[in-house]
Short mmCIF file of C-alpha atoms and ligand atoms in Angstrom, two decimals:
data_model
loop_
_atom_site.label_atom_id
_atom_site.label_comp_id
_atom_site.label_asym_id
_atom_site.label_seq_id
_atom_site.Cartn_x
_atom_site.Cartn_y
_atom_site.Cartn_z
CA UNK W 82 57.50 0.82 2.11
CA UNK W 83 56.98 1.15 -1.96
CA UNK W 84 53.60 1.25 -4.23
CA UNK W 85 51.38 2.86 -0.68
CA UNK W 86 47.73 4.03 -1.65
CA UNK W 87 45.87 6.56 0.47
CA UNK W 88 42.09 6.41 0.12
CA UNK W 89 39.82 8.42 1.56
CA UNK W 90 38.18 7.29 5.14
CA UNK W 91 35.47 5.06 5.05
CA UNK W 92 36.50 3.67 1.97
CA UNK W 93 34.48 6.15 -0.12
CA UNK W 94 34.58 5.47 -3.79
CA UNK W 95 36.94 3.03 -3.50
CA UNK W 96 36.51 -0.14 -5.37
CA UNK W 97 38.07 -3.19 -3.20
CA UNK W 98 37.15 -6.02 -5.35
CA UNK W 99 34.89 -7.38 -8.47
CA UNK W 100 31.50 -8.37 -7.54
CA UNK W 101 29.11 -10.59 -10.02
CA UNK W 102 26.31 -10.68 -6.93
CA UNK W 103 24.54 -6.86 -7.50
CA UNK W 104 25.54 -3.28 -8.11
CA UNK W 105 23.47 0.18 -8.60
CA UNK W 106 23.60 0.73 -12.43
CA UNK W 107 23.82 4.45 -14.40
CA UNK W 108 20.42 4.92 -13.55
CA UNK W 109 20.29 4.14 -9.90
CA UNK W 110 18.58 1.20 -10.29
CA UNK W 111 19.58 -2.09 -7.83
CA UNK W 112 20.36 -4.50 -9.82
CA UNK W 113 20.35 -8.46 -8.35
CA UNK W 114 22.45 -10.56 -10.80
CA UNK W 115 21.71 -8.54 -13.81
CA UNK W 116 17.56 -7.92 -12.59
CA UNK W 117 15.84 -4.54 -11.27
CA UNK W 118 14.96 -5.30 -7.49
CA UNK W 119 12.05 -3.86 -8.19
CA UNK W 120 10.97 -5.85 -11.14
CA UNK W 121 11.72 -9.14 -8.95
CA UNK W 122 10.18 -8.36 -5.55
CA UNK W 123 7.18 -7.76 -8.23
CA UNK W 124 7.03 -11.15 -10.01
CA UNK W 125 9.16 -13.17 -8.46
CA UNK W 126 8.67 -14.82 -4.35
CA UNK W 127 11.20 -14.60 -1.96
CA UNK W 128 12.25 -18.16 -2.42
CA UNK W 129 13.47 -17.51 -6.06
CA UNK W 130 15.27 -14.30 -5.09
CA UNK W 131 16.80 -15.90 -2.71
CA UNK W 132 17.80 -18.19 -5.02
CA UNK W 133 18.98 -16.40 -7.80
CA UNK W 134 21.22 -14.62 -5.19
CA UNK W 135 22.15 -17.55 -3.66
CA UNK W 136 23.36 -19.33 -7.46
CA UNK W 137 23.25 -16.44 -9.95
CA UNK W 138 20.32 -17.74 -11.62
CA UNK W 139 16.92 -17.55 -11.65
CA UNK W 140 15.58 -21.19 -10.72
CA UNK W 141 13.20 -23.98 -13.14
CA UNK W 142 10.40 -25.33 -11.69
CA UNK W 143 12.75 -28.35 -10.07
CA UNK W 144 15.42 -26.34 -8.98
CA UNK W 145 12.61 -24.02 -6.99
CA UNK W 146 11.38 -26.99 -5.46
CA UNK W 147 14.98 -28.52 -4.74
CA UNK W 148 15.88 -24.97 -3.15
CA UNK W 149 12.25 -25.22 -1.49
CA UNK W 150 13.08 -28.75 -0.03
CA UNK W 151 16.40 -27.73 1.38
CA UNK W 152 14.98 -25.00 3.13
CA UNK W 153 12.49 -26.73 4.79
CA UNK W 154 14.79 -29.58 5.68
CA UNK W 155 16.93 -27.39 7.84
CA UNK W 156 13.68 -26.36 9.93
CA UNK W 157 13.55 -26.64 13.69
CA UNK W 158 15.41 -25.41 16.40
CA UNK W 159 17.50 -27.72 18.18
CA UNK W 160 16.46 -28.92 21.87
CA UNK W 161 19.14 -28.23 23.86
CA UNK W 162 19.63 -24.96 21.77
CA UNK W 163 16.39 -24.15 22.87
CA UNK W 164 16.74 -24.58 26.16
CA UNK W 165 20.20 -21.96 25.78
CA UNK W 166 18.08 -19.84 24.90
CA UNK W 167 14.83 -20.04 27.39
CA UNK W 168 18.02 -19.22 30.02
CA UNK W 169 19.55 -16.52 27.94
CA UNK W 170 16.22 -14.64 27.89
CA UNK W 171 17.71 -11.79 26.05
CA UNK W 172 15.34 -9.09 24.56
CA UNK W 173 17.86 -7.45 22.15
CA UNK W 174 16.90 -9.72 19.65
CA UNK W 175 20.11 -8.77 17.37
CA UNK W 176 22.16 -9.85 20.71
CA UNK W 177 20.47 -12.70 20.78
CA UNK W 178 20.76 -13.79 17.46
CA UNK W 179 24.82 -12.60 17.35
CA UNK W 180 25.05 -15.41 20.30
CA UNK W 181 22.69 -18.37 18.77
CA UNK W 182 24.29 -18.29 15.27
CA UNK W 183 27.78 -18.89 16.36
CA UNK W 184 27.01 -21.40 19.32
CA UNK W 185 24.26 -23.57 17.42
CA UNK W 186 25.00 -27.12 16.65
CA UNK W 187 24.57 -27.15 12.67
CA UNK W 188 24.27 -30.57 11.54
CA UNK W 189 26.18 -29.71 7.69
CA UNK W 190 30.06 -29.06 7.88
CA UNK W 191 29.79 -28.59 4.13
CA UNK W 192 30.12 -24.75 3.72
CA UNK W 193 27.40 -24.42 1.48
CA UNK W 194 24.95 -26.74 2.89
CA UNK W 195 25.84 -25.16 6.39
CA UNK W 196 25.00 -21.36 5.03
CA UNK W 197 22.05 -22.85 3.96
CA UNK W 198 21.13 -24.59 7.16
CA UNK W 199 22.11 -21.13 8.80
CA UNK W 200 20.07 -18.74 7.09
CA UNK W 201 16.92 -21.30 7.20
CA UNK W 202 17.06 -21.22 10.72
CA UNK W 203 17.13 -17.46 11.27
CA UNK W 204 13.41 -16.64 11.47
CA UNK W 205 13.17 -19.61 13.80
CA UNK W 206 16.03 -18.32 16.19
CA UNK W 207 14.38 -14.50 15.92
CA UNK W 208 10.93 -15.85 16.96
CA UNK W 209 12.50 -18.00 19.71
CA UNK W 210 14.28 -15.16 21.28
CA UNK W 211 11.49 -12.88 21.24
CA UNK W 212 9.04 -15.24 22.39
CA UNK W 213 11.34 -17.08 25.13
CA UNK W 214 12.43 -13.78 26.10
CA UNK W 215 8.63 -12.62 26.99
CA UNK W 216 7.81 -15.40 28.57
CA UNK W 217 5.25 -16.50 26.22
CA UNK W 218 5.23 -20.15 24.48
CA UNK W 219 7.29 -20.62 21.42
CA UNK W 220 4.90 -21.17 18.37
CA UNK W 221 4.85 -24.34 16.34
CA UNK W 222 5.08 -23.04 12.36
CA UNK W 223 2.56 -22.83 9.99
CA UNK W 224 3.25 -24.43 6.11
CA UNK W 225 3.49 -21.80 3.45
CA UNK W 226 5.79 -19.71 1.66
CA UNK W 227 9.15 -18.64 3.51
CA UNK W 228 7.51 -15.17 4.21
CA UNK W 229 4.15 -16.56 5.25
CA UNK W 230 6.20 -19.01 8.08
CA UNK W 231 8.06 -15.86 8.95
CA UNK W 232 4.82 -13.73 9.30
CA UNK W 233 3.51 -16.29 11.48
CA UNK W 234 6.86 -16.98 13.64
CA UNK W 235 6.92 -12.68 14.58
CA UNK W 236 2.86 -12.20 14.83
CA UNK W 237 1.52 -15.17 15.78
CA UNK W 238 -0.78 -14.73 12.57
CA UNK W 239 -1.15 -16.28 9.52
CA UNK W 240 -1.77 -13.69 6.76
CA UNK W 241 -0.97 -14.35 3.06
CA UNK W 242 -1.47 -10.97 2.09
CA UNK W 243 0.62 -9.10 4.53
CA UNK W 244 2.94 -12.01 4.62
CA UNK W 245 3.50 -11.20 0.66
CA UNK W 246 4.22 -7.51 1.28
CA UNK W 247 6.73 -8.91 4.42
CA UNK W 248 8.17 -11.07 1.28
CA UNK W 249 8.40 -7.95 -0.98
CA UNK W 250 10.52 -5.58 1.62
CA UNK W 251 12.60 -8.90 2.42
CA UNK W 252 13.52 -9.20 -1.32
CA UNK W 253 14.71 -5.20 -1.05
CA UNK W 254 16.72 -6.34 2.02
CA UNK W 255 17.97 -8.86 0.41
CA UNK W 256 22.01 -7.83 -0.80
CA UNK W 257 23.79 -4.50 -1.27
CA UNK W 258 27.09 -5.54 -2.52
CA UNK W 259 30.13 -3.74 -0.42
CA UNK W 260 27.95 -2.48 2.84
CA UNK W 261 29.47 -3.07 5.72
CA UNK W 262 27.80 -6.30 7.22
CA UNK W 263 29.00 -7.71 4.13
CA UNK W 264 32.64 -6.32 3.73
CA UNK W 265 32.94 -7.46 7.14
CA UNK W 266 31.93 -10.70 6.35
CA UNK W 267 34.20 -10.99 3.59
CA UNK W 268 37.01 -9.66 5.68
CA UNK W 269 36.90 -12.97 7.58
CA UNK W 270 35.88 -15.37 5.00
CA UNK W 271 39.18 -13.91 3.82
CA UNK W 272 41.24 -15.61 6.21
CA UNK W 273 39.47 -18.80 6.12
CA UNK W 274 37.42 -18.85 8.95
CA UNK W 275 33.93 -20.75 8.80
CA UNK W 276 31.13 -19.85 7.74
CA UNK W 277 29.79 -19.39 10.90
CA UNK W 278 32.37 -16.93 12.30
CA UNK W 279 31.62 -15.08 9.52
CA UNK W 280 28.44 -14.86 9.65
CA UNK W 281 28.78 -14.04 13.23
CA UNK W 282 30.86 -10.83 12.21
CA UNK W 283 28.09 -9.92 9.87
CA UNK W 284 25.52 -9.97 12.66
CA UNK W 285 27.75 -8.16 14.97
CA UNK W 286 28.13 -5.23 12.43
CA UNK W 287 24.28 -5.41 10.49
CA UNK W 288 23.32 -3.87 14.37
CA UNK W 289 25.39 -0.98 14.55
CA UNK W 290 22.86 1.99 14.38
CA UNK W 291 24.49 3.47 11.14
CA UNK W 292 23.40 0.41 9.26
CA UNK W 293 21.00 -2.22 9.75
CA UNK W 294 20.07 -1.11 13.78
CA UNK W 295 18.96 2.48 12.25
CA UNK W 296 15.31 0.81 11.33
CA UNK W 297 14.87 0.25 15.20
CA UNK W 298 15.27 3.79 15.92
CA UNK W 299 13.08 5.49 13.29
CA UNK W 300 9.58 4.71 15.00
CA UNK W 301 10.68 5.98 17.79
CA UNK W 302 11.39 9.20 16.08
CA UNK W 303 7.73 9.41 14.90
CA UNK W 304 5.90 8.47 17.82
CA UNK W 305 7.14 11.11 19.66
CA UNK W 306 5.47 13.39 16.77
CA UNK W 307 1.89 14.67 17.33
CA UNK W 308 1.93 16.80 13.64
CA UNK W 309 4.12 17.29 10.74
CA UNK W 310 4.81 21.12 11.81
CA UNK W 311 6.51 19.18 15.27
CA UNK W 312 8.45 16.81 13.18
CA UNK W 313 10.03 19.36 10.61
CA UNK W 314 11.08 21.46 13.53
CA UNK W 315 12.94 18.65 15.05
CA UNK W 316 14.74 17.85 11.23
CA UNK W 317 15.72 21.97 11.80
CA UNK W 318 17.42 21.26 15.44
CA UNK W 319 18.95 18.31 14.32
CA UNK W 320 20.44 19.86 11.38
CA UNK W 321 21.31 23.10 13.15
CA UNK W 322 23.09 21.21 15.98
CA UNK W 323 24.94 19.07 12.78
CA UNK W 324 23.33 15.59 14.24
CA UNK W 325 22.20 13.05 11.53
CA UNK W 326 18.33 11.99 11.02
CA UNK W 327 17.89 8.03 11.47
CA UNK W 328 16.86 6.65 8.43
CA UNK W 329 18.59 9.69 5.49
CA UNK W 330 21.41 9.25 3.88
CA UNK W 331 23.38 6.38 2.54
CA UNK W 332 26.78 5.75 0.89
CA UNK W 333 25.77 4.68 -2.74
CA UNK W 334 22.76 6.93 -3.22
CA UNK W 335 23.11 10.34 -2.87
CA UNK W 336 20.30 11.82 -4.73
CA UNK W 337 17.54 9.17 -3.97
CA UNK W 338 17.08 5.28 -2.81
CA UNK W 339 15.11 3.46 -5.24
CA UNK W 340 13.94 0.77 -2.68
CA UNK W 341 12.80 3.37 0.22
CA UNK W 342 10.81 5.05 -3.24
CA UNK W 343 9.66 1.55 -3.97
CA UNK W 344 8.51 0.89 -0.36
CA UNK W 345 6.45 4.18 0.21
CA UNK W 346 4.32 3.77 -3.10
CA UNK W 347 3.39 0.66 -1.57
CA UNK W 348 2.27 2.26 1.50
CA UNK W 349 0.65 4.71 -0.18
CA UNK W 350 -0.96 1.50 -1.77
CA UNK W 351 -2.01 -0.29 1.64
CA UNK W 352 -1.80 2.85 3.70
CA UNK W 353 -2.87 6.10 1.97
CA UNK W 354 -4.49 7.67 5.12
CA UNK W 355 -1.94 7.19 7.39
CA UNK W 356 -1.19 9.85 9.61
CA UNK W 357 2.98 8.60 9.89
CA UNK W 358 3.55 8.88 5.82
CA UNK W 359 2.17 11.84 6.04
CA UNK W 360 4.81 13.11 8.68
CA UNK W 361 7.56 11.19 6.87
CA UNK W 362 6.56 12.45 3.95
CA UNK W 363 7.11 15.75 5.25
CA UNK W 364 10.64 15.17 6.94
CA UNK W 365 11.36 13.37 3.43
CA UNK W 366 11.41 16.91 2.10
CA UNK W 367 12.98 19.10 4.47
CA UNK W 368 15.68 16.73 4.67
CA UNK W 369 15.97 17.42 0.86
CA UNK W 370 15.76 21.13 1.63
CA UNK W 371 17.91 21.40 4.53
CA UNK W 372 20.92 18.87 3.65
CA UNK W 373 19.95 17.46 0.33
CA UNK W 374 20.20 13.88 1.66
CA UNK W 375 17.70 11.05 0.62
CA UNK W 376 15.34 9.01 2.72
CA UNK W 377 17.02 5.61 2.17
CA UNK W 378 15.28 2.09 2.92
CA UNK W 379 15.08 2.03 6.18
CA UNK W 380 13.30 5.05 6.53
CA UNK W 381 10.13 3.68 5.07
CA UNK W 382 10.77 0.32 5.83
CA UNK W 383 10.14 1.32 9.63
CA UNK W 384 6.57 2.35 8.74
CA UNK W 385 5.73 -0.33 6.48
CA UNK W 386 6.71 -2.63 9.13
CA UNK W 387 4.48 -0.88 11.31
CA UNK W 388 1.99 -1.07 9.51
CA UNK W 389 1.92 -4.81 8.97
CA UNK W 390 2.16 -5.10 12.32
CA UNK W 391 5.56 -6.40 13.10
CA UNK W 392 6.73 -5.39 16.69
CA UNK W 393 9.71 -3.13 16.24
CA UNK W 394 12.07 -4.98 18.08
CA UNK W 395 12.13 -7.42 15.10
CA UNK W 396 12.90 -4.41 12.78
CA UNK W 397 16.80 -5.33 12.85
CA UNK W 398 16.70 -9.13 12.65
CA UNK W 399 14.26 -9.16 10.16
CA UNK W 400 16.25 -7.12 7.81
CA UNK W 401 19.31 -9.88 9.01
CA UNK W 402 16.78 -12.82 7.86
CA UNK W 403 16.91 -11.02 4.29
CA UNK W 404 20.26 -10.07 4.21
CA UNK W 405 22.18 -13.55 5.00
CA UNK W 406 21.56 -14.70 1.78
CA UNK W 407 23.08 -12.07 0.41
CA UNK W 408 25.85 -13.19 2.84
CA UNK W 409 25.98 -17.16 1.69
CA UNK W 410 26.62 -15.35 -1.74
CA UNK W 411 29.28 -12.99 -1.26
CA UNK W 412 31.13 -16.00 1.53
CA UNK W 413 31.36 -17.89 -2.20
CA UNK W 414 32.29 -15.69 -4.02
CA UNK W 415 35.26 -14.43 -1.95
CA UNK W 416 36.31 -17.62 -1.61
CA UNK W 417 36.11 -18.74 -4.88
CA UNK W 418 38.66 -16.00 -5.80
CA UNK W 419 40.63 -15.15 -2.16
CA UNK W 420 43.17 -12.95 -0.85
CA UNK W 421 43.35 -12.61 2.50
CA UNK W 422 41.85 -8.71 3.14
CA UNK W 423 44.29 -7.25 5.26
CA UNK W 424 44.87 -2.83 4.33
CA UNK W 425 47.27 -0.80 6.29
CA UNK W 426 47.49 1.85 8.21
CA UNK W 427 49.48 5.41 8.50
CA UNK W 428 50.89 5.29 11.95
CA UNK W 429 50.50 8.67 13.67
CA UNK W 430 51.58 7.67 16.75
CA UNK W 431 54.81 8.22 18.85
CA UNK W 432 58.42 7.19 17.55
CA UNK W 433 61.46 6.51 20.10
CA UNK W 434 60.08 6.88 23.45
CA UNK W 435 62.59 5.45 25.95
CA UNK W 436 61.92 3.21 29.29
N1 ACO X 284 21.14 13.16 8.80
C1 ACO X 284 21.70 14.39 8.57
N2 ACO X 284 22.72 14.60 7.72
C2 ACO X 284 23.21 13.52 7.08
C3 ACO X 284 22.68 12.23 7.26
C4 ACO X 284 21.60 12.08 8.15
N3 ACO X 284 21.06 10.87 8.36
N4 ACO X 284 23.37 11.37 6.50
C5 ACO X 284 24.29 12.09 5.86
N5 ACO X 284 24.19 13.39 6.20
C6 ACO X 284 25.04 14.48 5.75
C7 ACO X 284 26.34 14.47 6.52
O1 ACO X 284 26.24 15.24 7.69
C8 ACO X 284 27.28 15.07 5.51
O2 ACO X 284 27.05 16.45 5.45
P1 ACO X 284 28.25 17.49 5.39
O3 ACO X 284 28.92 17.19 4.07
O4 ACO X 284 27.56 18.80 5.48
O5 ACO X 284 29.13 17.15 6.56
C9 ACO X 284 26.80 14.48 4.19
O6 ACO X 284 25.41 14.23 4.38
C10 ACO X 284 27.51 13.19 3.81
O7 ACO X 284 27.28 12.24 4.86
P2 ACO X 284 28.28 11.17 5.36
O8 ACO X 284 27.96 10.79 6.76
O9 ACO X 284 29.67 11.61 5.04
O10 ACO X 284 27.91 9.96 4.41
P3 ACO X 284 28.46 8.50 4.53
O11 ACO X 284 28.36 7.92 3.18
O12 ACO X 284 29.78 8.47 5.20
O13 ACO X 284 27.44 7.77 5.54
C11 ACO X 284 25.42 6.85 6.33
C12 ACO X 284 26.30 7.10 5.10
C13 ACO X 284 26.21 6.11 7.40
C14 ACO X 284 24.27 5.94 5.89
C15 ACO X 284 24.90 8.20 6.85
O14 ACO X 284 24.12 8.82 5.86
C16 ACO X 284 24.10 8.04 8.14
O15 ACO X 284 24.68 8.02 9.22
N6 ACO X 284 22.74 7.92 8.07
C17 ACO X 284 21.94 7.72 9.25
C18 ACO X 284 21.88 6.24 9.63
C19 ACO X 284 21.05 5.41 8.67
O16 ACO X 284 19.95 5.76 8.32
N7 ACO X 284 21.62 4.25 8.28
C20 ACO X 284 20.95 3.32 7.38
C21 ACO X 284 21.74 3.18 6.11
S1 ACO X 284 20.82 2.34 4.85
C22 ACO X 284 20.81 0.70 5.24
O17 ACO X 284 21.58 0.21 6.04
C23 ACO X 284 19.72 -0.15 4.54
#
């Protein structure tokens, strides 16, 4: 074969394809179609990020409220969808969610209407699951912003305020242009499956523990903490023994993650006495020391969730609720300019062998 490339495993550094949706600039900032994530999840609600994401601009007061509309139109959880679930009963709520987004009976076939449709439904099919799972009643939403419904549908509570800090770490959830939920996405948009198998491949790879599933494993890390001093030894045994720390490190920034940065300020904002920043705090540095990788979002994301109260199982899914609309985007966009996404390989295997 003629014109082969080599890149390095895992892709790093390698630029697959043009991308309008967001990038990391010089400065390390995330940038959403052109805008700081910081600046939005600041001024700007969910439902407008979300937007903007979604259609590459930010939305007028009658495009909000068309986008609002739409939304709430694909509310609800189908009956008999329901009742798949009440017998699934399954308590890995990113298992759960893999299964109801590919066998639910959307009512759009239109692609973007159906994304639409799909990701509005997500909170609804997390709370389901959790709740069916338990064996406690499902609970009939509350009116209010998109993070103020999805406070209520994981709690059980309605809270404006720590509903708008749930809003703020969704925004930061949001997109991340080539990770791997997404790439894998785009993978199979690439061959012209649905929208829902797509969507469905997303899920599946979002839960590997090296991506989205390494916010469920963080708490655990710190509960098992009584001090800092206990927690900085463990960063030393994990290093020693050349195992990776839950919650450092991450592909695009090496020196530091300007979202986990973003997050703990606003801990230190709601939180300032609490006993885990202080801990993580700690680990933040001897991480630094030791192997020079950041804390990245996930890190601190785990404690502000904690903090607001969200049970950890929803840790994973909730960071899936943010991230599908980064999803709907990138399924357009590949599609709007396709080639089916298909590398190859350099065989290393056996040549010749005789029966
Ligand atoms: N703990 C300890 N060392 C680490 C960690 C970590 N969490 N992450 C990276 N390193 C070290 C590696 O051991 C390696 O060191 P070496 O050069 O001495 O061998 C160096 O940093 C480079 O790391 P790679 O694994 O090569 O970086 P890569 O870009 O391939 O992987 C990844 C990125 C998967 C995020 C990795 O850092 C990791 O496994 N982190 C832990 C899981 C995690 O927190 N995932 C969440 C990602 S962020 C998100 O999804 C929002």
């Amino acid at each position: 074969m003629t014109d082969e490339i080599t890149v390095p495993k895992g892709l790093v550094n390698v630029i697959v394809d043009k991308t309008a949706i967001a990038t990391t600039d010089n400065s390390g900032n995330l940038l959403y179609r052109g805008y700081r994530a910081v600046d939005l999840v600041e001024k700007k609600s969910f439902e407008d990020a979300a937007y903007l994401i979604v259609y590459g601009k930010l939305p007028g007061q009658r495009e909000r409220e068309e986008f609002i509309g739409k939304l709430r139109s694909n509310f609800g959880v189908d009956e008999n969808a329901r009742e798949v679930i009440s017998i699934l009963k399954e308590k890995d709520l990113m298992r759960s969610l893999r299964s109801i987004v590919s066998f639910y009976p959307y009512k759009h076939t239109e692609p973007d209407d159906l994304m639409i449709e799909m990701a509005a439904k997500f909170p609804e099919f997390i709370s389901l699951s959790y709740r069916l799972a338990h064996g406690l009643e499902s609970l009939k939403p509350i009116e209010g912003t998109y993070a103020e419904r999805f406070y209520h549908l994981i709690t059980g509570k309605s809270d404006p305020q720590k509903a708008k800090y749930l809003g703020i770490l969704m925004i930061l959830y949001m997109e991340h242009e080539f990770n791997a939920s997404t790439f894998a996405l785009r993978v199979t948009a690439s061959t012209l499956a649905d929208p829902i198998s797509s969507f469905t491949t997303a899920l599946a790879t979002l839960k590997g523990p090296l991506h989205g599933g390494a916010n469920a494993e963080i708490l655990d890390f710190f509960k098992n903490f009584k001090s800092t001093d206990e927690a900085v030894k463990y960063v030393d045994e994990q290093v020693a023994k050349g195992e990776k720390v839950m919650g450092f490190g991450h592909r695009i920034y090496k020196r530091l993650d300007p979202r986990a940065q973003f997050v703990k300020a606003k801990l230190k904002e709601i939180a300032p006495d609490s006993r885990i920043l202080q801990i993580a705090e700690a680990v933040e540095n001897r991480m630094w020391e030791k192997k020079s990788v950041p804390a990245n979002l996930d890190f601190y994301a785990a404690i502000y969730m904690d903090i607001l109260g969200i049970p950890q199982d929803f840790y994973t899914p909730l960071f899936a609720a943010s991230r599908v609309f980064g999803w709907v985007a990138h399924y357009k966009e590949q599609l709007a300019d396709n080639r089916i996404i298909r590398p190859s390989s350099k065989y290393v295997g056996p040549f010749d062998l005789k029966l």
